[in-house]
Tab-separated table of C-alpha atoms in Angstrom:
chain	number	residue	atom	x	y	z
Y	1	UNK	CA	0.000	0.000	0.000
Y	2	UNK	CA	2.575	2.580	1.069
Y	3	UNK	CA	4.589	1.928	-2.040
Y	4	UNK	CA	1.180	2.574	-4.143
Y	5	UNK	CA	1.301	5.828	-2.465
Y	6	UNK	CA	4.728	6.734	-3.319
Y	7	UNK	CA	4.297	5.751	-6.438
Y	8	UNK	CA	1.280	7.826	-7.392
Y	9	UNK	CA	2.988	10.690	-6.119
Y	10	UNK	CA	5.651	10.852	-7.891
Y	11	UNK	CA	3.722	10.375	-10.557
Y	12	UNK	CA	1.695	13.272	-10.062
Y	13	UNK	CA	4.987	15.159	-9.398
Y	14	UNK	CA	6.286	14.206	-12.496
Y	15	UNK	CA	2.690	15.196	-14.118
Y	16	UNK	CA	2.992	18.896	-12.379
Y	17	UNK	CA	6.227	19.273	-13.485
Y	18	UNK	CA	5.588	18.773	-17.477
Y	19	UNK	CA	2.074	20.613	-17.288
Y	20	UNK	CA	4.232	23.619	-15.238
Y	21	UNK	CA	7.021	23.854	-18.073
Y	22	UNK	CA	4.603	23.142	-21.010
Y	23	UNK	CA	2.157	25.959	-20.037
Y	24	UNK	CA	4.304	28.287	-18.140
Y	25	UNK	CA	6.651	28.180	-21.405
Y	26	UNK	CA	3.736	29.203	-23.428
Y	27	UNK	CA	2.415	31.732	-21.168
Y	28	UNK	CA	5.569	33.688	-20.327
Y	29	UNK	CA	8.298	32.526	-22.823
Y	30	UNK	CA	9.450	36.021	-24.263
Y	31	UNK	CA	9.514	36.554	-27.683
Y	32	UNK	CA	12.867	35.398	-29.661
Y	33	UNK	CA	14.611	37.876	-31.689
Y	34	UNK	CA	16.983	37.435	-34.914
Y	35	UNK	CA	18.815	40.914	-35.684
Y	36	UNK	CA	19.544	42.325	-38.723
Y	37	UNK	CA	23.000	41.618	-40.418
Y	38	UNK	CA	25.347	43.911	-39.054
Y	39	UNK	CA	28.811	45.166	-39.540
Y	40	UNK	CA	31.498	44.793	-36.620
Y	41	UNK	CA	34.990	44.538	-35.717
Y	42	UNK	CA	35.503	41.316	-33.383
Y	43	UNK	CA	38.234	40.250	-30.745
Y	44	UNK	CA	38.036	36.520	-29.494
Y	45	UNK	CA	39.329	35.901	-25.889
Y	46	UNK	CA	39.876	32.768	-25.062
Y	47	UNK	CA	41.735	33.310	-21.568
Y	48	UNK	CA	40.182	34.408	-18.721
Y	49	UNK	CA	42.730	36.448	-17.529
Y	50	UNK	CA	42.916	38.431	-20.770
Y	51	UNK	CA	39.249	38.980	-21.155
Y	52	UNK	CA	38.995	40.620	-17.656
Y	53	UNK	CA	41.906	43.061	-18.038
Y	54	UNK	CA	40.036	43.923	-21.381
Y	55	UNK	CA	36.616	44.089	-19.572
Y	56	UNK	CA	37.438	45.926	-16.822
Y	57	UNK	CA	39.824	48.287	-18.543
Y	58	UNK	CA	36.606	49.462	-20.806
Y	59	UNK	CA	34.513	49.459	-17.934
Y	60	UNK	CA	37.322	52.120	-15.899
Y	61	UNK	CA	37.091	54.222	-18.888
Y	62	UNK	CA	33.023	54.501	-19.603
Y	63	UNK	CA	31.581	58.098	-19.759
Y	64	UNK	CA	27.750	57.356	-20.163
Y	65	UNK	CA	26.696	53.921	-19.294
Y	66	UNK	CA	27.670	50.567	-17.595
Y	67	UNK	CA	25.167	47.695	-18.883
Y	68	UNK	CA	26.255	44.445	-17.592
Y	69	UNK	CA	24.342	40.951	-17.608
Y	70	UNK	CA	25.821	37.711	-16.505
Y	71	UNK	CA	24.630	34.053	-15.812
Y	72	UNK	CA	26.731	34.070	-13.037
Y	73	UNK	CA	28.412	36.450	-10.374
Y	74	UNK	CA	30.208	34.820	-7.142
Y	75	UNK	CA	31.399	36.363	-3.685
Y	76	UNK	CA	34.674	35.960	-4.151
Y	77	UNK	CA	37.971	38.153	-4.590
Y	78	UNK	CA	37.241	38.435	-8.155
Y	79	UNK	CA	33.611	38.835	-8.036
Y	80	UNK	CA	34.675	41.731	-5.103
Y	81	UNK	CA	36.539	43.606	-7.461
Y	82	UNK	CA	34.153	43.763	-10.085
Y	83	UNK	CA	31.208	44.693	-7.343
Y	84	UNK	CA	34.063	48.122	-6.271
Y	85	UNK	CA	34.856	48.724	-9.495
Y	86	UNK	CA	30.910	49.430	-11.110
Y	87	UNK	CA	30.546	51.676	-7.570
Y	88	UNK	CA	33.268	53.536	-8.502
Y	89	UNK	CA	31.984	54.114	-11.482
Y	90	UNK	CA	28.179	54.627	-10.249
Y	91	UNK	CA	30.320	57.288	-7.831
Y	92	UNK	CA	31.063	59.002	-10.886
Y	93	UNK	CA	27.179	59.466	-12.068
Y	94	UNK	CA	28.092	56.630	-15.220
Y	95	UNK	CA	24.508	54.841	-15.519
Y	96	UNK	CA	25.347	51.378	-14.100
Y	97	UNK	CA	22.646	48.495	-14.175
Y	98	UNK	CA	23.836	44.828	-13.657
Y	99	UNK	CA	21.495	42.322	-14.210
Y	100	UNK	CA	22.485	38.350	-13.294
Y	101	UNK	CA	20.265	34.935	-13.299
Y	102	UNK	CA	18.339	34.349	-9.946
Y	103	UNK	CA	19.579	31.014	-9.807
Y	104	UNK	CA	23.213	31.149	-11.114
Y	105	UNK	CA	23.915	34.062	-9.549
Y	106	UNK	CA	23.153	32.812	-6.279
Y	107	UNK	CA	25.910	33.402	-4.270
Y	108	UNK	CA	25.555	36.853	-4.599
Y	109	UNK	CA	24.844	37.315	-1.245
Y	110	UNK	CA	22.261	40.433	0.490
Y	111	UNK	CA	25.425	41.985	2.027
Y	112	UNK	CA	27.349	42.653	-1.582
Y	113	UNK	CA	23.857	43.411	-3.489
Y	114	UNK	CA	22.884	46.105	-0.823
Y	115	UNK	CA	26.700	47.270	-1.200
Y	116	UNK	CA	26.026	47.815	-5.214
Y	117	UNK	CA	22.365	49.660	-4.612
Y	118	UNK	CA	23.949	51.668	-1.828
Y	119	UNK	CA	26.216	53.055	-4.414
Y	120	UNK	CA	24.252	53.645	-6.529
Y	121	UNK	CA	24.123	50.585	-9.115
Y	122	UNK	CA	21.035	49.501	-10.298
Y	123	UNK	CA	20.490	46.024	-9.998
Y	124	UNK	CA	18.258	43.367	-10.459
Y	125	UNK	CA	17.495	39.863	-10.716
Y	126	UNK	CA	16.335	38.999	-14.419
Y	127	UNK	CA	13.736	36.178	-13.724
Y	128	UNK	CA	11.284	36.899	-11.384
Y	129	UNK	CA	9.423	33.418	-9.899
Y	130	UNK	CA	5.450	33.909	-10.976
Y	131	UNK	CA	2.694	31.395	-9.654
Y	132	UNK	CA	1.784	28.983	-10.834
Y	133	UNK	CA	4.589	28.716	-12.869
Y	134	UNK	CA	6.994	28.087	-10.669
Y	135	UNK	CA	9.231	25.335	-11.691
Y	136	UNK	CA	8.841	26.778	-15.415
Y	137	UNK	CA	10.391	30.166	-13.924
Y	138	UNK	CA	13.276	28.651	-11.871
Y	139	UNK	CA	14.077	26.865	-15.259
Y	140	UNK	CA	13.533	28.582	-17.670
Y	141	UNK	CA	16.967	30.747	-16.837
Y	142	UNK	CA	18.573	34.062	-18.265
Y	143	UNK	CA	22.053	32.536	-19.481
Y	144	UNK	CA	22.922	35.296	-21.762
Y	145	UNK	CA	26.340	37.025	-20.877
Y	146	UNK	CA	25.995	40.268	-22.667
Y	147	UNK	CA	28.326	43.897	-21.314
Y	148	UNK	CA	27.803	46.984	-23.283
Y	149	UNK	CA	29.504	50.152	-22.559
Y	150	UNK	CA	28.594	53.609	-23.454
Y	151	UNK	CA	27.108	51.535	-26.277
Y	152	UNK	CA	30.053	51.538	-28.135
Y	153	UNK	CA	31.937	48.670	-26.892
Y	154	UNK	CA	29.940	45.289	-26.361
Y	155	UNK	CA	31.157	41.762	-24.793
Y	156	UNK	CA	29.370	38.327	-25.261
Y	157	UNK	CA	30.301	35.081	-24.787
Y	158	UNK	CA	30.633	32.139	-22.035
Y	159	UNK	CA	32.871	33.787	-19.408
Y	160	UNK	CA	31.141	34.373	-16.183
Y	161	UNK	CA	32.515	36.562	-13.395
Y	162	UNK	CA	34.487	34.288	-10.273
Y	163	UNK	CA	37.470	32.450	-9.931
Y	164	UNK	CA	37.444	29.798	-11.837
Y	165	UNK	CA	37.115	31.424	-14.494
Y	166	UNK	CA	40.800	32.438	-14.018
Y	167	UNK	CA	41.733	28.732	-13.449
Y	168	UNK	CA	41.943	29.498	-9.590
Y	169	UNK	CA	39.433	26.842	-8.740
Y	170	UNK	CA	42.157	23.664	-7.839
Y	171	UNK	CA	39.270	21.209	-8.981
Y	172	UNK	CA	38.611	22.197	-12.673
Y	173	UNK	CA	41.960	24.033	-13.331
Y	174	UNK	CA	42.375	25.373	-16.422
Y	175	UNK	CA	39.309	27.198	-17.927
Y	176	UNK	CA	39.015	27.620	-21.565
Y	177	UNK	CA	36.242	29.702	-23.123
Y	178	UNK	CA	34.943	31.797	-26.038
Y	179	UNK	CA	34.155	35.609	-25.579
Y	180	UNK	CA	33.772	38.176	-28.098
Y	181	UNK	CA	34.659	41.911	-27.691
Y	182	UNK	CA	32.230	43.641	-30.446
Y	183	UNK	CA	32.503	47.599	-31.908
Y	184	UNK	CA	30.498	48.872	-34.607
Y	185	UNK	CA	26.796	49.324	-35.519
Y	186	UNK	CA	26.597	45.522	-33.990
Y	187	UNK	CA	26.461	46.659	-30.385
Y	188	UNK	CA	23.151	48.297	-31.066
Y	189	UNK	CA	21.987	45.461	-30.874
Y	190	UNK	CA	23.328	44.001	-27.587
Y	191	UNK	CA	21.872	47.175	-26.043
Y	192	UNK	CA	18.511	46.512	-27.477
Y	193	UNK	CA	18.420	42.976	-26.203
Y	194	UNK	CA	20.040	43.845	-22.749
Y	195	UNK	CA	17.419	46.582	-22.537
Y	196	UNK	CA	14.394	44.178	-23.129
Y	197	UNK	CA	15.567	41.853	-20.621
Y	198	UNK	CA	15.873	45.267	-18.244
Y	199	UNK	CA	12.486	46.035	-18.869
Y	200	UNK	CA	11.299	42.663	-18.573
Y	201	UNK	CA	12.874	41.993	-15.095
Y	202	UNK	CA	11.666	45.343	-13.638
Y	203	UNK	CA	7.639	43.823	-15.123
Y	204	UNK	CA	7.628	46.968	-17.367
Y	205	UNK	CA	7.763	44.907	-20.652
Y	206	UNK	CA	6.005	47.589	-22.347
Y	207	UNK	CA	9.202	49.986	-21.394
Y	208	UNK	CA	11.075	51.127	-24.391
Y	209	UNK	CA	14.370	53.517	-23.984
Y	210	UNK	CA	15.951	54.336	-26.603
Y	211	UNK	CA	18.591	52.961	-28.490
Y	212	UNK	CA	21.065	55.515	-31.156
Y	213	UNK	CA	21.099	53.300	-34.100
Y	214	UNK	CA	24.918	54.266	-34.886
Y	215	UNK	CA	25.240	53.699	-38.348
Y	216	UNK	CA	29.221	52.500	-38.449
Y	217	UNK	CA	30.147	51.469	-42.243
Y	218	UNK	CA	33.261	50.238	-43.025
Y	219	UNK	CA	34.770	47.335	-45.332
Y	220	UNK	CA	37.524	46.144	-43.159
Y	221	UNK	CA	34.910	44.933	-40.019
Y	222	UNK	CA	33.347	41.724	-40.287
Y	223	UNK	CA	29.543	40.808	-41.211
Y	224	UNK	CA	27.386	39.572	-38.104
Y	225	UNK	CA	24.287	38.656	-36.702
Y	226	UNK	CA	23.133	38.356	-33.275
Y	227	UNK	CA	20.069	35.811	-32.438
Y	228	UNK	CA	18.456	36.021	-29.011
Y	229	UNK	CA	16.754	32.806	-28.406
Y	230	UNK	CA	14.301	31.574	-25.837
Y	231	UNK	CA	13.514	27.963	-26.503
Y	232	UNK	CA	12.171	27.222	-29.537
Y	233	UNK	CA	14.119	28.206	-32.413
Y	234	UNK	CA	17.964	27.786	-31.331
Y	235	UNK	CA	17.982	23.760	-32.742
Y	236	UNK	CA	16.663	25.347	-36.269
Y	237	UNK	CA	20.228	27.502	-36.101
Y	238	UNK	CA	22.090	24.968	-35.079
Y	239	UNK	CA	20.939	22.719	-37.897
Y	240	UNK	CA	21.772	24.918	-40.561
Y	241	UNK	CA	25.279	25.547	-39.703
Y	242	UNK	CA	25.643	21.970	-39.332
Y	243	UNK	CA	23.847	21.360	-42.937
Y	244	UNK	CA	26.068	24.323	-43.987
Y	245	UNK	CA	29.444	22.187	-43.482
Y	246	UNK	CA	30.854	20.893	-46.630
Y	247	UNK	CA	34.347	19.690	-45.389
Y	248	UNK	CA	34.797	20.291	-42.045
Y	249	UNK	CA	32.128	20.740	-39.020
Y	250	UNK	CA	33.420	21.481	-35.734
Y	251	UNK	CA	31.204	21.545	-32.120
Y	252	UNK	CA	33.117	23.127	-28.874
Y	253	UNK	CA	30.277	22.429	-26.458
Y	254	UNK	CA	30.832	22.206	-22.049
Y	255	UNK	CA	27.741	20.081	-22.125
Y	256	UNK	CA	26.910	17.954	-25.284
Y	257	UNK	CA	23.460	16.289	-24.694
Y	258	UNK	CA	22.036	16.738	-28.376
Y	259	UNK	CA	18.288	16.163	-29.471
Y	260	UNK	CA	17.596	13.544	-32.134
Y	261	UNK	CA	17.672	15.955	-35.235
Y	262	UNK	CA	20.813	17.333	-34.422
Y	263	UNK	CA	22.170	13.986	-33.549
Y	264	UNK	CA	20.586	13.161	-37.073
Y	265	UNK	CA	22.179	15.850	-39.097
Y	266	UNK	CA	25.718	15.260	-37.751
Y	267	UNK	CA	25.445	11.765	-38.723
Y	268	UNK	CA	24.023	12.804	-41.825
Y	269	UNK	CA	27.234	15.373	-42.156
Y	270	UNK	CA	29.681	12.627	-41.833
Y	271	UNK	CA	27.632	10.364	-44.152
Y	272	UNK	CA	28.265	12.756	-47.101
Y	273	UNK	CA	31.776	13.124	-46.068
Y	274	UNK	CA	32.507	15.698	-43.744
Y	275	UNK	CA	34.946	15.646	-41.306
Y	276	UNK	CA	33.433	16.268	-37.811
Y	277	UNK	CA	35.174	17.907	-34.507
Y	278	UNK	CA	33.658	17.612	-30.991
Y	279	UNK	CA	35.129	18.955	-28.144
Y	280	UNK	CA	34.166	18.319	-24.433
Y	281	UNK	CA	35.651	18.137	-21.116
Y	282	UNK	CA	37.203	15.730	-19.513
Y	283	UNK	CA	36.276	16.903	-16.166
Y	284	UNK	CA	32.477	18.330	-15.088
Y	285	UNK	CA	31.364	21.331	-13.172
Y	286	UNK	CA	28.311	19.848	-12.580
Y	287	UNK	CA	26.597	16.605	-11.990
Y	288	UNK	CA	25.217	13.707	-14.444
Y	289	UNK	CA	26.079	16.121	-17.256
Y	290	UNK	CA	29.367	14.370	-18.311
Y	291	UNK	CA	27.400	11.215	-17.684
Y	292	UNK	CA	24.528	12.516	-20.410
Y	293	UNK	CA	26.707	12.986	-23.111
Y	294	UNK	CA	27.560	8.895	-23.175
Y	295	UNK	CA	24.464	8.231	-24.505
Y	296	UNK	CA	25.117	10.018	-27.904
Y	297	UNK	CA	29.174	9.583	-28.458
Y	298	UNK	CA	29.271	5.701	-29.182
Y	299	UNK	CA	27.179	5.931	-32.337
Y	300	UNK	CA	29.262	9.282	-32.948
Y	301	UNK	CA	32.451	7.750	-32.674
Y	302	UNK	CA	31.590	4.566	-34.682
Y	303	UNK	CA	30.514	7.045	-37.393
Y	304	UNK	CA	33.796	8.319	-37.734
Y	305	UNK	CA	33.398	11.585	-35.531
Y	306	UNK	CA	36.814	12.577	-34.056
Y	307	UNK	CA	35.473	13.619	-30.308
Y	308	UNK	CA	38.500	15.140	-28.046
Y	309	UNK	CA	38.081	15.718	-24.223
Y	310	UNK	CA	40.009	18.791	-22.643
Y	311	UNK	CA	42.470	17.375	-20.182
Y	312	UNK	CA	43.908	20.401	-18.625
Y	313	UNK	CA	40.687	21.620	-16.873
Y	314	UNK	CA	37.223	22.370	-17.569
Y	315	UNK	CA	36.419	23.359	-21.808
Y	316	UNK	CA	33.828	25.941	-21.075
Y	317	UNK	CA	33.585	27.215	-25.106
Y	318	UNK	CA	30.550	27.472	-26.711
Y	319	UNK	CA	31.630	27.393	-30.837
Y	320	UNK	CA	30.688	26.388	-33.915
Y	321	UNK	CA	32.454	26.104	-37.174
Y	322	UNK	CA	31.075	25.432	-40.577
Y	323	UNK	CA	34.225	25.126	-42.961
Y	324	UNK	CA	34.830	28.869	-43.170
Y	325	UNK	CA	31.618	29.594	-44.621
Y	326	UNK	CA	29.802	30.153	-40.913
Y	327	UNK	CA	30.939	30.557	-37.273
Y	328	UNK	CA	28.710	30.959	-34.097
Y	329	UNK	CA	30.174	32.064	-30.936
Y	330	UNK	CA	28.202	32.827	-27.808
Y	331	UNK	CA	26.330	31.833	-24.668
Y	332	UNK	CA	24.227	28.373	-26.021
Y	333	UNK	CA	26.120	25.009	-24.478
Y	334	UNK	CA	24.667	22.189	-27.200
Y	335	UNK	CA	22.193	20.649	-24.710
Y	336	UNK	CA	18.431	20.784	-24.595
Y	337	UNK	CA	18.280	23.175	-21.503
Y	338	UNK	CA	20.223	25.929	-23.782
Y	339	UNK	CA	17.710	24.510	-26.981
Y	340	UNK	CA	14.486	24.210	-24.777
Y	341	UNK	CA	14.620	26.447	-21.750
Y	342	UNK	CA	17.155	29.353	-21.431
Y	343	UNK	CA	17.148	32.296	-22.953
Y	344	UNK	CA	20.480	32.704	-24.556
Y	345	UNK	CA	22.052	34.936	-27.111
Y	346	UNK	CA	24.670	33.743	-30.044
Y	347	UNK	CA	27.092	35.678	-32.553
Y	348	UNK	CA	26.655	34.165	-35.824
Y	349	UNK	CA	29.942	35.224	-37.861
Y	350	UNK	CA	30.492	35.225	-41.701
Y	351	UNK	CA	33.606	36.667	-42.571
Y	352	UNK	CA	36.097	33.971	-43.728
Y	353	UNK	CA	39.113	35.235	-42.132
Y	354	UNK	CA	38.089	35.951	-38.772
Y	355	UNK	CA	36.419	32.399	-38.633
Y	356	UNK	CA	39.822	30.954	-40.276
Y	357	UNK	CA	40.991	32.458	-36.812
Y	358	UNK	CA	38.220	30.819	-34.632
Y	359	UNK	CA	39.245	27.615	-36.486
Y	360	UNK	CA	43.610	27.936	-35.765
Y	361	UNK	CA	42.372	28.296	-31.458
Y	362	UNK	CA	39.708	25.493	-32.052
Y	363	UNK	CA	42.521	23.211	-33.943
Y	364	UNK	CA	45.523	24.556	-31.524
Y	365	UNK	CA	43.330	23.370	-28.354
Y	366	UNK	CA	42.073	20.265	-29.969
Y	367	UNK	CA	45.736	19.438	-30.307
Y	368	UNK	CA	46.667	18.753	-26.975
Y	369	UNK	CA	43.349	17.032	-26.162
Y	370	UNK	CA	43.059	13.250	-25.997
Y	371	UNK	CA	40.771	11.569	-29.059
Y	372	UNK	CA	37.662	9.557	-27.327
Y	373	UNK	CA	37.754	5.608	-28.383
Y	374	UNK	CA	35.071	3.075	-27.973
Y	375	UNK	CA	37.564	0.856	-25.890
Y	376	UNK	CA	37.382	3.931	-23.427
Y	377	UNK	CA	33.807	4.066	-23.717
Y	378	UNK	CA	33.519	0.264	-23.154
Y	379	UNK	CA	35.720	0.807	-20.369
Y	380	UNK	CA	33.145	2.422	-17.849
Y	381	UNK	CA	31.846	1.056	-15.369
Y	382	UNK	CA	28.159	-0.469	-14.008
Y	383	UNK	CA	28.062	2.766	-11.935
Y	384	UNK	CA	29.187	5.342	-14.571
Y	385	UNK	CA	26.276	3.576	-16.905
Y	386	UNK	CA	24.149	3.865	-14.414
Y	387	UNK	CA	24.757	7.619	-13.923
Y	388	UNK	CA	24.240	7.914	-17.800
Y	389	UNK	CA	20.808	6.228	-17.660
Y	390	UNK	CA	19.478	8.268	-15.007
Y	391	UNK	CA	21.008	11.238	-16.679
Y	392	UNK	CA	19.257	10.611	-19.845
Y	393	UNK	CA	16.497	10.771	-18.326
Y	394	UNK	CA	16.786	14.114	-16.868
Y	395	UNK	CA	18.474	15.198	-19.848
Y	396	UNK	CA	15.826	18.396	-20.323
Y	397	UNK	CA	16.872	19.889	-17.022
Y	398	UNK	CA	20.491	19.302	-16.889
């Protein structure tokens, strides 16, 4: 009797669960957005250390405006010096808003968030819960990773602000990553998105400020285009740059827990030919997801796909690369939480020499990384398989 009982409620926890994402997705999902094509001149970071001397050398020199959103912000030294440095700048009257994820950022503790309001930065976090929706809005997460300063100078990628992101954390080591430092007309369009998701997190949807469409032409900067997803139509962009790939197809992914067209189309890619890069970690940040990606690299492998895990630390990248006919860079891991649930924001590239250059750091990475063989899949054991089955099956949420 009692395990009738158990049974039927986790059964109708399981029910409440799919009718709260199902519904509360439809009810509150916000709208996806593909910008125009627009001209910029790019930067790639790959180093953590690098990217936050850049970052918080443009934020030391902003006139106007400070508009910062990240997935995650820690209370650490790192995450300290970021918090002084955008009050010294709200000291100085610069508009400074910061915006992180309710659930990533959560060791952002009361002490350091009254610390930024006292001085004057305006802060929030960007998904509020709503009932009944609650699982739905603990999910359904704001991973983009978007700075723009005085709207000239943008940042996006997959670097977060803390420690580890510096290689400081003695458990993952070193991090590697993708960030892009954007200039030009492009940046518009960061502010526009960072300013809906403003609006949005202050319930004042229907809040529009306004954004100076800088016109910025010039023939040496490269031709972009920024989509801002929420859920529904990420997998359609990630199938055509993997349909796009003629030669060579290559996937830099933390978390690789593909759905069964993409799975399809890479297949399908090798079939006619194409040689095809993956690139995970060795080593997880979080649990089951390693474990998730087993289900999908045997048939991968025995198709010919040439999968390398990072060995050095944690591969945190989030890249595509379609011969060097199409590149995307930015905040979408390939998994169905990033496809499905977050609301994300990627950098599709198309200028042939600055994704030849994506390519050479891909390669130069992918060097030093050991190639994946079925022996060493074969190789697990009862418990790792067991990990992977129960992290199939939670696959959605990971």
């Amino acid at each position: 009797m009692l395990a009738t009982v158990i049974i039927l409620i986790v059964i109708l926890i399981v029910a409440w669960f799919a009718i709260d994402l199902g519904v509360g997705k439809k009810e509150l999902m916000q709208k996806e957005r593909t910008f125009p094509m627009r001209q910029a001149s790019l930067k790639l970071f790959t180093d953590g250390t690098k990217f936050y001397n850049d970052l918080f050398k443009s934020i030391e020199q902003a006139k106007h405006s400070i508009h910062i959103s990240f997935y995650i912000v820690k209370n650490d030294e790192v995450s300290k010096k970021f918090v002084d440095l955008l009050c010294e700048k709200a000291n100085q009257q610069v508009d400074v808003r910061l915006l992180v994820d309710r659930i990533g950022s959560i060791k952002l503790n009361r002490k350091m968030r009254k610390h930024l309001l006292a001085c004057g930065v305006k802060f929030s976090f960007s998904r509020r819960l709503k009932f009944p929706y609650l699982f739905y809005t603990i999910n359904a997460r704001n991973h983009r990773k978007m700075t723009i300063i005085d709207q000239s100078i943008g940042y996006i990628g997959g670097f977060n602000i803390g420690q580890e992101y510096l290689g400081l954390d003695p458990t993952l080591g070193t991090w590697k990553d993708y960030h892009l430092k954007v200039t030009g007309e492009a940046v518009n369009d960061l502010q526009t998105q960072f300013l809906r998701d403003w609006s949005s997190s202050m319930n004042d949807e229907e809040q529009h400020e306004e954004v100076i469409d800088r016109q910025i032409k010039d023939p040496s900067m490269q031709i972009v285009q920024f989509r801002s997803t929420e859920g529904v139509s990420l997998e359609d962009h990630f199938l055509h740059i993997i349909n796009e790939a003629k030669n060579e197809l290559c996937i830099g992914t933390p978390y690789f827990i593909p759905t069964e067209s993409l799975m399809a189309a890479i297949l399908e890619a090798r079939k006619r030919g194409v040689t095809v890069y993956i690139l995970i970690p060795m080593r997880a940040d979080h649990p089951l997801v390693r474990d998730a990606a087993f289900s999908y690299l045997p048939a991968l492998v025995e198709a010919g796909c040439q999968i390398h895990q990072f060995y050095y630390g944690f591969y945190h990248g989030k890249v595509m690369i379609a011969d060097e006919r199409i590149c995307d860079v930015g905040t979408a891991n390939f998994d169905k939480r990033s496809l499905f649930l977050n609301g994300e924001i990627n950098c599709f590239i198309f200028d042939p020499v600055f994704i030849k250059h994506v390519k050479e750091t891909f390669h130069t990475c992918l060097h030093d990384c050991p190639l994946l063989s079925l022996s060493d899949i074969k190789k697990r054991t009862w418990f790792d398989k067991f990990k992977q089955g129960v992290a199939t099956f939670i696959s959605p949420l990971l």
